[in-house]
Short mmCIF file of C-alpha atoms in Angstrom, two decimals:
data_model
loop_
_atom_site.label_atom_id
_atom_site.label_comp_id
_atom_site.label_asym_id
_atom_site.label_seq_id
_atom_site.Cartn_x
_atom_site.Cartn_y
_atom_site.Cartn_z
CA MET Z 1041 66.49 73.99 -3.19
CA GLU Z 1042 66.50 70.44 -4.42
CA LEU Z 1043 69.00 69.70 -7.06
CA GLY Z 1044 67.44 69.05 -10.44
CA GLY Z 1045 64.14 70.73 -9.47
CA PRO Z 1046 62.61 73.75 -11.21
CA PRO Z 1047 63.82 77.19 -10.09
CA PRO Z 1048 61.67 78.95 -7.55
CA LEU Z 1049 59.35 81.61 -8.74
CA PRO Z 1050 60.11 85.21 -7.77
CA GLY Z 1051 58.61 86.09 -4.42
CA SER Z 1052 57.95 82.48 -3.36
CA PRO Z 1053 59.35 81.27 -0.09
CA VAL Z 1054 62.42 79.22 -0.32
CA ALA Z 1055 62.35 75.85 1.44
CA PRO Z 1056 65.16 75.22 3.81
CA PRO Z 1057 67.88 72.99 2.52
CA GLY Z 1058 67.17 69.26 2.68
CA TYR Z 1059 63.40 69.71 2.88
CA ARG Z 1060 61.13 67.43 0.72
CA PRO Z 1061 57.39 68.05 0.49
CA PRO Z 1062 55.21 65.18 1.72
CA TYR Z 1063 54.16 62.53 -0.88
CA VAL Z 1064 50.50 62.73 -1.70
CA HIS Z 1065 48.91 59.25 -2.42
CA PRO Z 1066 46.44 58.97 -5.29
CA PRO Z 1067 42.82 58.15 -4.34
CA ALA Z 1068 42.22 54.41 -3.46
CA GLU Z 1069 40.82 52.15 -6.22
CA THR Z 1070 37.20 51.38 -5.87
CA PRO Z 1071 36.98 47.51 -5.52
CA ALA Z 1072 34.92 45.61 -8.07
CA GLU Z 1073 31.76 44.03 -6.59
CA THR Z 1074 32.08 40.25 -6.96
CA THR Z 1075 29.25 39.09 -4.75
CA THR Z 1076 25.54 39.77 -4.57
CA ARG Z 1077 24.84 42.83 -2.54
CA LEU Z 1078 23.45 41.80 0.85
CA ARG Z 1079 20.02 42.99 1.76
CA PRO Z 1080 19.92 45.30 4.75
CA VAL Z 1081 19.12 43.48 7.99
CA ARG Z 1082 15.99 44.71 9.66
CA ALA Z 1083 15.70 45.05 13.37
CA ARG Z 1084 14.36 41.77 14.87
CA HIS Z 1085 10.98 41.79 16.46
CA PRO Z 1086 10.74 39.76 19.72
CA PHE Z 1087 7.64 37.89 18.52
CA ARG Z 1088 9.28 36.88 15.26
CA THR Z 1089 12.36 35.73 17.11
CA ALA Z 1090 10.29 33.51 19.39
CA ALA Z 1091 8.33 32.08 16.43
CA ALA Z 1092 11.55 31.28 14.62
CA ALA Z 1093 12.89 29.50 17.68
CA VAL Z 1094 9.72 27.40 17.93
CA CYS Z 1095 9.97 26.45 14.24
CA VAL Z 1096 13.58 25.39 14.72
CA VAL Z 1097 12.67 23.20 17.69
CA LEU Z 1098 9.74 21.61 15.85
CA GLY Z 1099 11.87 21.03 12.78
CA LEU Z 1100 14.58 19.34 14.78
CA GLY Z 1101 11.95 17.21 16.48
CA LEU Z 1102 10.45 16.09 13.17
CA ILE Z 1103 13.85 15.31 11.74
CA GLY Z 1104 14.81 13.38 14.86
CA GLY Z 1105 11.52 11.49 14.83
CA ALA Z 1106 11.89 10.59 11.18
CA ALA Z 1107 15.43 9.42 11.73
CA THR Z 1108 14.39 7.34 14.74
CA GLY Z 1109 11.47 5.82 12.82
CA SER Z 1110 13.72 5.00 9.90
CA TRP Z 1111 16.20 3.37 12.25
CA LEU Z 1112 13.48 1.32 13.91
CA ILE Z 1113 12.08 0.18 10.58
CA SER Z 1114 15.45 -0.74 9.20
CA ASP Z 1115 16.34 -2.48 12.42
CA SER Z 1116 13.09 -4.44 12.41
CA SER Z 1117 13.59 -5.52 8.81
CA ALA Z 1118 17.12 -6.56 9.64
CA ASP Z 1119 15.93 -8.72 12.52
CA PRO Z 1120 15.38 -12.28 11.24
CA ALA Z 1121 12.99 -12.99 14.11
CA ALA Z 1122 10.62 -10.28 12.87
CA HIS Z 1123 10.23 -12.16 9.58
CA SER Z 1124 10.47 -15.76 10.79
CA ALA Z 1125 7.84 -18.25 9.71
CA TYR Z 1126 6.88 -18.73 13.35
CA THR Z 1127 6.32 -15.03 14.01
CA VAL Z 1128 4.36 -14.55 10.80
CA GLY Z 1129 2.59 -17.91 10.94
CA ARG Z 1130 1.30 -17.38 14.45
CA THR Z 1131 -0.73 -14.35 13.33
CA ALA Z 1132 -1.60 -15.61 9.85
CA TRP Z 1133 -5.15 -16.41 10.95
CA HIS Z 1134 -6.08 -12.71 10.91
CA SER Z 1135 -3.58 -11.37 8.34
CA ILE Z 1136 -4.49 -13.73 5.48
CA PRO Z 1137 -7.97 -13.43 3.88
CA VAL Z 1138 -10.33 -16.26 4.71
CA ASP Z 1139 -10.88 -17.01 1.01
CA THR Z 1140 -7.14 -17.54 0.73
CA LEU Z 1141 -6.91 -19.81 3.75
CA PHE Z 1142 -10.05 -21.71 2.74
CA PRO Z 1143 -10.68 -21.22 -0.99
CA ARG Z 1144 -14.29 -21.42 -2.14
CA THR Z 1145 -13.32 -24.16 -4.55
CA LEU Z 1146 -10.40 -26.55 -4.27
CA LYS Z 1147 -9.16 -28.89 -6.97
CA GLY Z 1148 -7.66 -32.21 -5.98
CA ASP Z 1149 -6.00 -33.58 -9.08
CA GLY Z 1150 -5.29 -37.25 -8.42
CA ALA Z 1151 -6.53 -36.96 -4.82
CA GLY Z 1152 -9.27 -39.59 -5.05
CA PRO Z 1153 -9.05 -43.38 -4.91
CA GLY Z 1154 -7.01 -44.77 -7.77
CA GLY Z 1155 -5.71 -41.30 -8.62
CA ALA Z 1156 -9.11 -39.93 -9.53
CA ASP Z 1157 -9.52 -36.16 -9.57
CA ARG Z 1158 -11.55 -34.38 -6.93
CA VAL Z 1159 -13.21 -30.98 -6.69
CA TRP Z 1160 -14.45 -29.64 -3.36
CA THR Z 1161 -16.81 -26.75 -2.76
CA ARG Z 1162 -16.80 -24.82 0.48
CA LEU Z 1163 -20.12 -24.85 2.33
CA ALA Z 1164 -19.24 -22.47 5.17
CA VAL Z 1165 -16.44 -21.16 7.35
CA ALA Z 1166 -16.89 -21.42 11.11
CA PRO Z 1167 -16.36 -18.28 13.20
CA ASP Z 1168 -12.79 -18.25 14.49
CA SER Z 1169 -12.65 -19.38 18.08
CA GLY Z 1170 -10.57 -20.87 20.82
CA CYS Z 1171 -9.93 -24.60 20.92
CA THR Z 1172 -12.00 -25.55 23.96
CA PRO Z 1173 -15.47 -25.65 22.33
CA ALA Z 1174 -14.25 -27.17 19.06
CA LEU Z 1175 -11.92 -30.01 20.08
CA ASP Z 1176 -12.52 -33.15 22.09
CA PRO Z 1177 -11.18 -32.80 25.66
CA LEU Z 1178 -8.48 -35.43 25.17
CA LEU Z 1179 -7.20 -33.84 21.94
CA LEU Z 1180 -7.26 -30.46 23.64
CA LYS Z 1181 -5.17 -31.89 26.47
CA THR Z 1182 -2.71 -33.41 24.00
CA LEU Z 1183 -2.19 -30.01 22.33
CA ARG Z 1184 -1.85 -28.15 25.62
CA PRO Z 1185 2.00 -28.10 25.60
CA VAL Z 1186 1.97 -25.84 22.53
CA GLY Z 1187 -1.09 -23.82 23.52
CA CYS Z 1188 -3.88 -22.59 21.27
CA THR Z 1189 -3.97 -19.05 19.86
CA ARG Z 1190 -6.87 -19.57 17.43
CA LEU Z 1191 -8.85 -22.31 15.69
CA LEU Z 1192 -10.15 -21.92 12.13
CA ARG Z 1193 -12.44 -24.44 10.41
CA ALA Z 1194 -14.36 -24.78 7.17
CA THR Z 1195 -16.58 -27.54 5.81
CA TYR Z 1196 -16.52 -28.70 2.19
CA THR Z 1197 -18.49 -31.13 0.08
CA ASP Z 1198 -17.41 -33.09 -2.99
CA ALA Z 1199 -18.75 -32.61 -6.52
CA THR Z 1200 -21.49 -35.22 -5.98
CA SER Z 1201 -22.48 -33.85 -2.55
CA SER Z 1202 -22.18 -37.39 -1.18
CA SER Z 1203 -19.40 -36.63 1.32
CA VAL Z 1204 -18.60 -33.75 3.64
CA THR Z 1205 -15.27 -32.81 5.19
CA THR Z 1206 -14.28 -30.33 7.87
CA VAL Z 1207 -10.72 -29.05 7.55
CA GLY Z 1208 -9.14 -26.97 10.30
CA MET Z 1209 -6.02 -25.23 11.56
CA VAL Z 1210 -4.97 -24.82 15.17
CA PHE Z 1211 -2.62 -21.83 15.48
CA THR Z 1212 -0.44 -22.50 18.50
CA GLU Z 1213 1.78 -20.53 20.87
CA GLY Z 1214 4.61 -23.06 20.69
CA ASP Z 1215 8.12 -22.34 19.47
CA THR Z 1216 10.14 -24.54 17.13
CA ALA Z 1217 11.29 -26.89 19.90
CA ALA Z 1218 7.77 -27.33 21.28
CA MET Z 1219 6.26 -28.04 17.86
CA ARG Z 1220 8.97 -30.55 17.03
CA ALA Z 1221 8.47 -32.27 20.36
CA LEU Z 1222 4.72 -32.52 19.72
CA ALA Z 1223 5.27 -33.85 16.19
CA THR Z 1224 7.65 -36.49 17.55
CA ARG Z 1225 5.13 -37.49 20.20
CA PHE Z 1226 2.37 -37.90 17.61
CA THR Z 1227 4.63 -40.08 15.49
CA ASP Z 1228 6.15 -42.20 18.25
CA GLN Z 1229 2.89 -42.76 20.13
CA HIS Z 1230 0.72 -43.02 17.00
CA LEU Z 1231 -1.60 -40.34 18.32
CA ASP Z 1232 -2.80 -39.50 14.81
CA ILE Z 1233 -4.67 -42.81 14.52
CA ARG Z 1234 -6.39 -42.88 17.90
CA THR Z 1235 -10.16 -42.55 17.63
CA ASP Z 1236 -10.33 -40.71 20.99
CA LEU Z 1237 -8.18 -37.95 19.44
CA MET Z 1238 -10.42 -37.46 16.39
CA PRO Z 1239 -11.13 -33.79 15.52
CA ARG Z 1240 -14.72 -32.60 15.70
CA ALA Z 1241 -16.82 -31.81 12.63
CA TYR Z 1242 -18.40 -28.46 11.82
CA ALA Z 1243 -22.03 -28.89 10.78
CA VAL Z 1244 -23.55 -26.35 8.36
CA PRO Z 1245 -27.34 -25.87 8.56
CA SER Z 1246 -29.37 -26.17 5.37
CA SER Z 1247 -26.54 -27.87 3.53
CA PRO Z 1248 -25.25 -31.40 2.85
CA ALA Z 1249 -23.34 -31.04 6.13
CA ALA Z 1250 -26.41 -30.22 8.22
CA GLY Z 1251 -26.23 -33.56 10.05
CA PHE Z 1252 -22.45 -33.75 10.27
CA GLY Z 1253 -21.74 -34.38 13.95
CA ASP Z 1254 -19.54 -36.50 16.20
CA LYS Z 1255 -21.33 -39.76 15.32
CA GLN Z 1256 -21.00 -39.12 11.59
CA ARG Z 1257 -17.21 -38.89 11.60
CA ALA Z 1258 -15.77 -41.65 9.39
CA SER Z 1259 -12.13 -40.80 8.64
CA TRP Z 1260 -9.63 -38.17 9.74
CA THR Z 1261 -6.05 -36.94 9.66
CA VAL Z 1262 -3.99 -34.82 12.05
CA HIS Z 1263 -0.64 -33.33 11.09
CA VAL Z 1264 1.63 -31.32 13.39
CA LEU Z 1265 3.65 -28.84 11.30
CA THR Z 1266 7.15 -27.94 12.38
CA GLU Z 1267 7.90 -25.12 9.91
CA VAL Z 1268 5.03 -22.99 11.25
CA PRO Z 1269 3.20 -23.18 14.60
CA VAL Z 1270 0.08 -24.87 13.22
CA VAL Z 1271 -1.65 -28.22 13.66
CA MET Z 1272 -3.64 -29.23 10.56
CA PHE Z 1273 -6.57 -31.62 10.67
CA ALA Z 1274 -9.49 -32.83 8.60
CA VAL Z 1275 -12.40 -35.16 9.31
CA SER Z 1276 -14.87 -36.55 6.77
CA GLY Z 1277 -18.25 -38.27 6.78
CA PHE Z 1278 -21.26 -39.15 4.66
CA ALA Z 1279 -23.49 -36.31 3.50
CA ASP Z 1280 -26.64 -38.27 4.31
CA GLY Z 1281 -25.91 -38.03 8.03
CA ARG Z 1282 -25.55 -41.77 8.63
CA THR Z 1283 -23.91 -42.93 11.84
CA VAL Z 1284 -20.46 -44.48 11.49
CA THR Z 1285 -19.57 -47.21 13.99
CA ASP Z 1286 -16.11 -48.02 12.70
CA PRO Z 1287 -14.26 -44.76 11.92
CA GLN Z 1288 -10.80 -45.29 10.51
CA PRO Z 1289 -7.85 -42.87 10.26
CA ALA Z 1290 -6.93 -41.83 6.73
CA ALA Z 1291 -3.46 -43.34 7.02
CA LYS Z 1292 -5.03 -46.79 7.38
CA ALA Z 1293 -8.21 -46.35 5.34
CA MET Z 1294 -6.20 -45.41 2.24
CA ALA Z 1295 -4.52 -48.80 2.18
CA VAL Z 1296 -5.67 -51.09 -0.65
CA THR Z 1297 -6.54 -53.77 1.89
CA ALA Z 1298 -8.87 -51.50 3.92
CA THR Z 1299 -12.50 -52.70 3.91
CA THR Z 1300 -14.30 -50.25 6.21
CA ALA Z 1301 -17.16 -48.12 4.92
CA ALA Z 1302 -14.95 -45.05 5.09
CA ALA Z 1303 -12.27 -46.75 3.03
CA GLN Z 1304 -14.69 -48.13 0.43
CA ALA Z 1305 -16.35 -44.72 -0.02
CA GLY Z 1306 -13.03 -42.94 -0.33
CA LEU Z 1307 -13.67 -40.72 2.69
CA SER Z 1308 -10.07 -41.11 3.79
CA HIS Z 1309 -8.97 -39.62 0.46
CA GLU Z 1310 -11.37 -36.72 1.02
CA ALA Z 1311 -9.89 -35.92 4.42
CA LYS Z 1312 -6.27 -36.34 3.37
CA GLY Z 1313 -6.68 -34.56 0.04
CA LEU Z 1314 -8.37 -31.49 1.52
CA ALA Z 1315 -5.96 -31.24 4.45
CA ASP Z 1316 -2.94 -31.46 2.15
CA ARG Z 1317 -4.15 -28.71 -0.17
CA VAL Z 1318 -5.15 -26.30 2.57
CA GLU Z 1319 -1.82 -26.94 4.28
CA ARG Z 1320 0.03 -26.33 1.01
CA GLY Z 1321 -1.75 -23.01 0.58
CA LEU Z 1322 -0.92 -21.95 4.14
CA ARG Z 1323 2.76 -22.74 3.66
CA GLY Z 1324 2.85 -20.66 0.49
CA ASP Z 1325 1.07 -17.73 2.15
CA VAL Z 1326 3.45 -17.71 5.12
CA THR Z 1327 6.45 -17.92 2.80
CA ASP Z 1328 5.19 -14.88 0.88
CA LEU Z 1329 4.72 -12.93 4.10
CA THR Z 1330 8.19 -13.76 5.40
CA GLU Z 1331 9.99 -12.57 2.29
CA LYS Z 1332 11.89 -9.38 3.08
CA PRO Z 1333 11.57 -6.41 0.73
CA GLU Z 1334 14.73 -5.81 -1.29
#
Protein backbone atom coordinates (compact mmCIF):
# COMPACT_ATOMS: atom_id res chain seq x y z
CA MET A 1 0.00 0.00 0.00
CA GLU A 2 1.26 3.43 -0.89
CA LEU A 3 1.97 5.64 2.01
CA GLY A 4 -0.48 8.50 2.33
CA GLY A 5 -3.09 6.79 0.11
CA PRO A 6 -6.62 5.86 1.19
CA PRO A 7 -7.06 2.52 2.99
CA PRO A 8 -8.12 -0.39 0.84
CA LEU A 9 -11.71 -1.39 0.89
CA PRO A 10 -12.61 -4.72 2.50
CA GLY A 11 -12.36 -7.57 0.05
CA SER A 12 -10.34 -5.61 -2.56
CA PRO A 13 -7.07 -7.04 -3.74
CA VAL A 14 -4.04 -5.55 -2.24
CA ALA A 15 -1.39 -4.29 -4.65
CA PRO A 16 2.06 -5.60 -4.08
CA PRO A 17 4.41 -3.24 -2.36
CA GLY A 18 6.00 -0.58 -4.58
CA TYR A 19 3.32 -0.85 -7.28
CA ARG A 20 1.90 2.40 -8.81
CA PRO A 21 -1.07 2.31 -11.18
CA PRO A 22 -0.38 3.68 -14.67
CA TYR A 23 -1.02 7.44 -15.24
CA VAL A 24 -4.00 8.05 -17.43
CA HIS A 25 -3.60 11.16 -19.74
CA PRO A 26 -6.59 13.45 -20.19
CA PRO A 27 -8.10 13.60 -23.71
CA ALA A 28 -6.06 15.76 -26.22
CA GLU A 29 -7.23 19.36 -26.80
CA THR A 30 -9.08 19.87 -29.99
CA PRO A 31 -6.98 22.47 -32.00
CA ALA A 32 -8.68 25.70 -33.02
CA GLU A 33 -9.20 26.01 -36.80
CA THR A 34 -7.17 29.00 -38.00
CA THR A 35 -7.31 28.49 -41.74
CA THR A 36 -10.08 28.07 -44.27
CA ARG A 37 -11.13 24.49 -44.53
CA LEU A 38 -9.76 23.01 -47.76
CA ARG A 39 -12.24 21.70 -50.24
CA PRO A 40 -11.99 17.98 -50.87
CA VAL A 41 -9.89 17.14 -53.93
CA ARG A 42 -11.79 15.26 -56.57
CA ALA A 43 -10.25 12.51 -58.56
CA ARG A 44 -8.64 13.94 -61.75
CA HIS A 45 -10.10 13.03 -65.06
CA PRO A 46 -7.50 12.29 -67.80
CA PHE A 47 -9.21 14.64 -70.28
CA ARG A 48 -9.26 17.52 -67.81
CA THR A 49 -5.62 16.93 -66.99
CA ALA A 50 -4.66 17.10 -70.66
CA ALA A 51 -6.74 20.26 -71.18
CA ALA A 52 -5.09 21.91 -68.21
CA ALA A 53 -1.66 21.05 -69.58
CA VAL A 54 -2.55 22.59 -72.96
CA CYS A 55 -3.78 25.78 -71.27
CA VAL A 56 -0.54 26.04 -69.31
CA VAL A 57 1.54 25.65 -72.47
CA LEU A 58 -0.54 28.22 -74.36
CA GLY A 59 -0.37 30.63 -71.45
CA LEU A 60 3.37 30.35 -71.22
CA GLY A 61 3.62 30.88 -74.96
CA LEU A 62 1.49 34.04 -74.83
CA ILE A 63 3.46 35.40 -71.92
CA GLY A 64 6.73 34.64 -73.66
CA GLY A 65 5.51 36.20 -76.89
CA ALA A 66 4.35 39.33 -75.11
CA ALA A 67 7.64 39.62 -73.29
CA THR A 68 9.60 39.14 -76.51
CA GLY A 69 7.46 41.71 -78.33
CA SER A 70 7.90 44.19 -75.51
CA TRP A 71 11.64 43.64 -75.60
CA LEU A 72 11.76 44.14 -79.34
CA ILE A 73 9.70 47.32 -79.15
CA SER A 74 11.75 48.76 -76.34
CA ASP A 75 14.93 47.77 -78.11
CA SER A 76 13.78 49.39 -81.34
CA SER A 77 12.84 52.61 -79.58
CA ALA A 78 16.19 52.61 -77.85
CA ASP A 79 18.02 52.28 -81.15
CA PRO A 80 18.88 55.78 -82.43
CA ALA A 81 19.13 54.47 -85.99
CA ALA A 82 15.46 53.47 -85.93
CA HIS A 83 14.50 57.10 -85.32
CA SER A 84 17.20 58.88 -87.32
CA ALA A 85 16.19 61.58 -89.78
CA TYR A 86 17.68 59.50 -92.58
CA THR A 87 15.68 56.38 -91.74
CA VAL A 88 12.45 58.32 -91.32
CA GLY A 89 13.12 60.77 -94.14
CA ARG A 90 13.78 58.06 -96.69
CA THR A 91 10.22 56.72 -96.30
CA ALA A 92 8.52 60.06 -95.68
CA TRP A 93 7.12 60.08 -99.22
CA HIS A 94 4.50 57.46 -98.29
CA SER A 95 4.15 58.10 -94.53
CA ILE A 96 3.32 61.82 -94.73
CA PRO A 97 0.00 62.88 -96.35
CA VAL A 98 0.34 64.51 -99.74
CA ASP A 99 -1.54 67.60 -98.56
CA THR A 100 1.12 67.98 -95.87
CA LEU A 101 4.03 67.56 -98.25
CA PHE A 102 2.40 69.81 -100.86
CA PRO A 103 -0.21 72.03 -99.18
CA ARG A 104 -3.11 73.14 -101.33
CA THR A 105 -2.25 76.74 -100.56
CA LEU A 106 1.13 78.14 -99.57
CA LYS A 107 1.81 81.62 -98.27
CA GLY A 108 5.09 83.29 -99.10
CA ASP A 109 5.34 86.31 -96.87
CA GLY A 110 8.10 88.50 -98.27
CA ALA A 111 8.98 85.90 -100.93
CA GLY A 112 8.42 88.12 -103.96
CA PRO A 113 10.65 90.78 -105.51
CA GLY A 114 11.28 93.63 -103.12
CA GLY A 115 9.88 91.61 -100.22
CA ALA A 116 6.39 91.41 -101.67
CA ASP A 117 4.10 88.72 -100.33
CA ARG A 118 3.14 85.72 -102.42
CA VAL A 119 0.34 83.17 -102.31
CA TRP A 120 0.51 79.98 -104.36
CA THR A 121 -2.30 77.59 -105.18
CA ARG A 122 -1.65 73.97 -106.02
CA LEU A 123 -2.91 72.91 -109.44
CA ALA A 124 -2.12 69.20 -109.24
CA VAL A 125 0.19 66.60 -107.74
CA ALA A 126 1.97 64.25 -110.13
CA PRO A 127 1.74 60.51 -109.46
CA ASP A 128 4.78 59.41 -107.48
CA SER A 129 7.33 57.78 -109.73
CA GLY A 130 10.93 56.89 -110.27
CA CYS A 131 13.39 59.51 -111.45
CA THR A 132 14.07 58.23 -114.97
CA PRO A 133 10.96 59.60 -116.73
CA ALA A 134 10.90 62.88 -114.78
CA LEU A 135 14.50 64.13 -114.82
CA ASP A 136 16.80 65.08 -117.66
CA PRO A 137 19.35 62.32 -118.36
CA LEU A 138 22.31 64.43 -117.25
CA LEU A 139 20.66 65.40 -113.95
CA LEU A 140 19.71 61.78 -113.42
CA LYS A 141 23.33 60.78 -113.97
CA THR A 142 24.51 63.44 -111.52
CA LEU A 143 22.20 62.08 -108.80
CA ARG A 144 23.13 58.46 -109.45
CA PRO A 145 25.69 58.23 -106.58
CA VAL A 146 22.89 58.68 -104.04
CA GLY A 147 20.26 56.70 -105.94
CA CYS A 148 16.57 57.48 -106.30
CA THR A 149 13.90 55.87 -104.11
CA ARG A 150 10.98 58.06 -105.21
CA LEU A 151 10.21 61.34 -106.95
CA LEU A 152 7.29 63.56 -105.90
CA ARG A 153 6.20 66.69 -107.79
CA ALA A 154 3.42 69.25 -107.67
CA THR A 155 2.70 72.31 -109.79
CA TYR A 156 1.49 75.63 -108.37
CA THR A 157 0.36 78.94 -109.78
CA ASP A 158 0.54 82.41 -108.23
CA ALA A 159 -2.43 84.53 -107.18
CA THR A 160 -2.61 86.22 -110.61
CA SER A 161 -2.23 82.93 -112.54
CA SER A 162 0.56 84.56 -114.55
CA SER A 163 3.31 82.16 -113.46
CA VAL A 164 3.52 78.43 -112.83
CA THR A 165 6.05 76.51 -110.78
CA THR A 166 6.79 72.82 -110.36
CA VAL A 167 8.33 71.91 -107.02
CA GLY A 168 9.71 68.44 -106.38
CA MET A 169 11.53 66.15 -103.98
CA VAL A 170 13.88 63.32 -104.90
CA PHE A 171 14.03 60.81 -102.04
CA THR A 172 17.41 59.12 -102.28
CA GLU A 173 19.08 55.95 -101.02
CA GLY A 174 22.24 57.77 -99.93
CA ASP A 175 23.58 57.89 -96.40
CA THR A 176 24.91 60.98 -94.64
CA ALA A 177 28.35 60.75 -96.24
CA ALA A 178 26.93 60.31 -99.75
CA MET A 179 24.53 63.24 -99.40
CA ARG A 180 27.26 65.50 -98.05
CA ALA A 181 29.55 64.51 -100.89
CA LEU A 182 26.84 65.32 -103.43
CA ALA A 183 26.09 68.67 -101.77
CA THR A 184 29.79 69.54 -101.85
CA ARG A 185 30.00 68.60 -105.52
CA PHE A 186 27.02 70.81 -106.39
CA THR A 187 28.61 73.73 -104.57
CA ASP A 188 32.18 73.31 -105.79
CA GLN A 189 31.25 72.60 -109.41
CA HIS A 190 28.32 75.05 -109.50
CA LEU A 191 26.01 72.32 -110.74
CA ASP A 192 22.95 74.16 -109.44
CA ILE A 193 23.31 76.87 -112.11
CA ARG A 194 23.92 74.70 -115.16
CA THR A 195 21.07 74.85 -117.66
CA ASP A 196 21.72 71.23 -118.73
CA LEU A 197 20.90 70.16 -115.15
CA MET A 198 17.56 72.00 -115.01
CA PRO A 199 14.68 69.96 -113.50
CA ARG A 200 11.73 69.16 -115.73
CA ALA A 201 8.32 70.79 -115.34
CA TYR A 202 5.06 68.98 -114.64
CA ALA A 203 2.30 70.19 -116.97
CA VAL A 204 -1.31 70.07 -115.75
CA PRO A 205 -4.01 69.78 -118.44
CA SER A 206 -6.86 72.30 -118.41
CA SER A 207 -5.00 74.64 -116.10
CA PRO A 208 -2.62 77.60 -116.32
CA ALA A 209 0.17 75.00 -116.46
CA ALA A 210 -1.25 73.14 -119.46
CA GLY A 211 1.58 74.32 -121.71
CA PHE A 212 4.35 74.11 -119.11
CA GLY A 213 7.06 72.02 -120.77
CA ASP A 214 10.82 71.92 -121.23
CA LYS A 215 10.89 74.99 -123.50
CA GLN A 216 8.85 77.04 -121.05
CA ARG A 217 11.28 76.67 -118.16
CA ALA A 218 12.58 80.11 -117.14
CA SER A 219 14.19 79.81 -113.70
CA TRP A 220 15.04 77.01 -111.28
CA THR A 221 16.75 75.98 -108.08
CA VAL A 222 18.25 72.70 -106.88
CA HIS A 223 19.21 72.08 -103.26
CA VAL A 224 20.85 68.93 -101.91
CA LEU A 225 19.82 68.44 -98.27
CA THR A 226 22.26 66.86 -95.85
CA GLU A 227 19.98 66.45 -92.80
CA VAL A 228 17.61 64.14 -94.70
CA PRO A 229 18.21 62.09 -97.87
CA VAL A 230 16.30 64.43 -100.19
CA VAL A 231 17.14 66.66 -103.13
CA MET A 232 14.75 69.62 -103.43
CA PHE A 233 14.10 71.43 -106.68
CA ALA A 234 11.71 73.89 -108.28
CA VAL A 235 11.36 75.26 -111.81
CA SER A 236 9.12 78.13 -112.92
CA GLY A 237 7.77 79.56 -116.15
CA PHE A 238 5.12 81.81 -117.65
CA ALA A 239 1.51 80.65 -117.48
CA ASP A 240 0.85 81.69 -121.07
CA GLY A 241 3.13 78.94 -122.36
CA ARG A 242 5.67 81.24 -124.01
CA THR A 243 9.05 79.80 -124.97
CA VAL A 244 12.01 81.00 -122.91
CA THR A 245 15.34 81.23 -124.73
CA ASP A 246 17.44 82.52 -121.85
CA PRO A 247 16.54 80.57 -118.68
CA GLN A 248 18.43 81.74 -115.62
CA PRO A 249 19.00 79.99 -112.27
CA ALA A 250 17.24 81.59 -109.31
CA ALA A 251 20.53 82.31 -107.56
CA LYS A 252 21.49 84.66 -110.38
CA ALA A 253 18.07 85.90 -111.49
CA MET A 254 17.33 87.23 -107.99
CA ALA A 255 20.22 89.65 -108.18
CA VAL A 256 19.21 93.32 -108.55
CA THR A 257 21.36 93.58 -111.66
CA ALA A 258 19.63 90.67 -113.45
CA THR A 259 17.82 91.74 -116.65
CA THR A 260 16.49 88.48 -118.11
CA ALA A 261 12.78 87.96 -118.64
CA ALA A 262 12.72 85.49 -115.77
CA ALA A 263 14.36 87.99 -113.46
CA GLN A 264 12.12 90.89 -114.49
CA ALA A 265 8.97 88.80 -114.01
CA GLY A 266 10.10 87.54 -110.63
CA LEU A 267 10.04 83.90 -111.71
CA SER A 268 13.24 83.24 -109.80
CA HIS A 269 11.47 84.36 -106.61
CA GLU A 270 8.61 82.00 -107.42
CA ALA A 271 10.93 79.01 -107.74
CA LYS A 272 13.05 79.85 -104.71
CA GLY A 273 10.11 80.84 -102.52
CA LEU A 274 8.10 77.68 -103.21
CA ALA A 275 11.10 75.37 -102.84
CA ASP A 276 12.06 76.95 -99.52
CA ARG A 277 8.59 76.59 -98.02
CA VAL A 278 8.05 73.01 -99.14
CA GLU A 279 11.52 72.14 -97.84
CA ARG A 280 10.74 73.83 -94.52
CA GLY A 281 7.56 71.79 -94.18
CA LEU A 282 9.39 68.55 -94.95
CA ARG A 283 12.04 69.25 -92.33
CA GLY A 284 9.36 69.89 -89.72
CA ASP A 285 7.47 66.72 -90.63
CA VAL A 286 10.59 64.55 -90.41
CA THR A 287 11.52 66.13 -87.08
CA ASP A 288 8.07 65.29 -85.70
CA LEU A 289 8.38 61.69 -86.88
CA THR A 290 11.82 61.23 -85.35
CA GLU A 291 10.80 62.39 -81.89
CA LYS A 292 10.79 59.42 -79.52
CA PRO A 293 7.78 58.87 -77.26
CA GLU A 294 8.55 59.65 -73.62
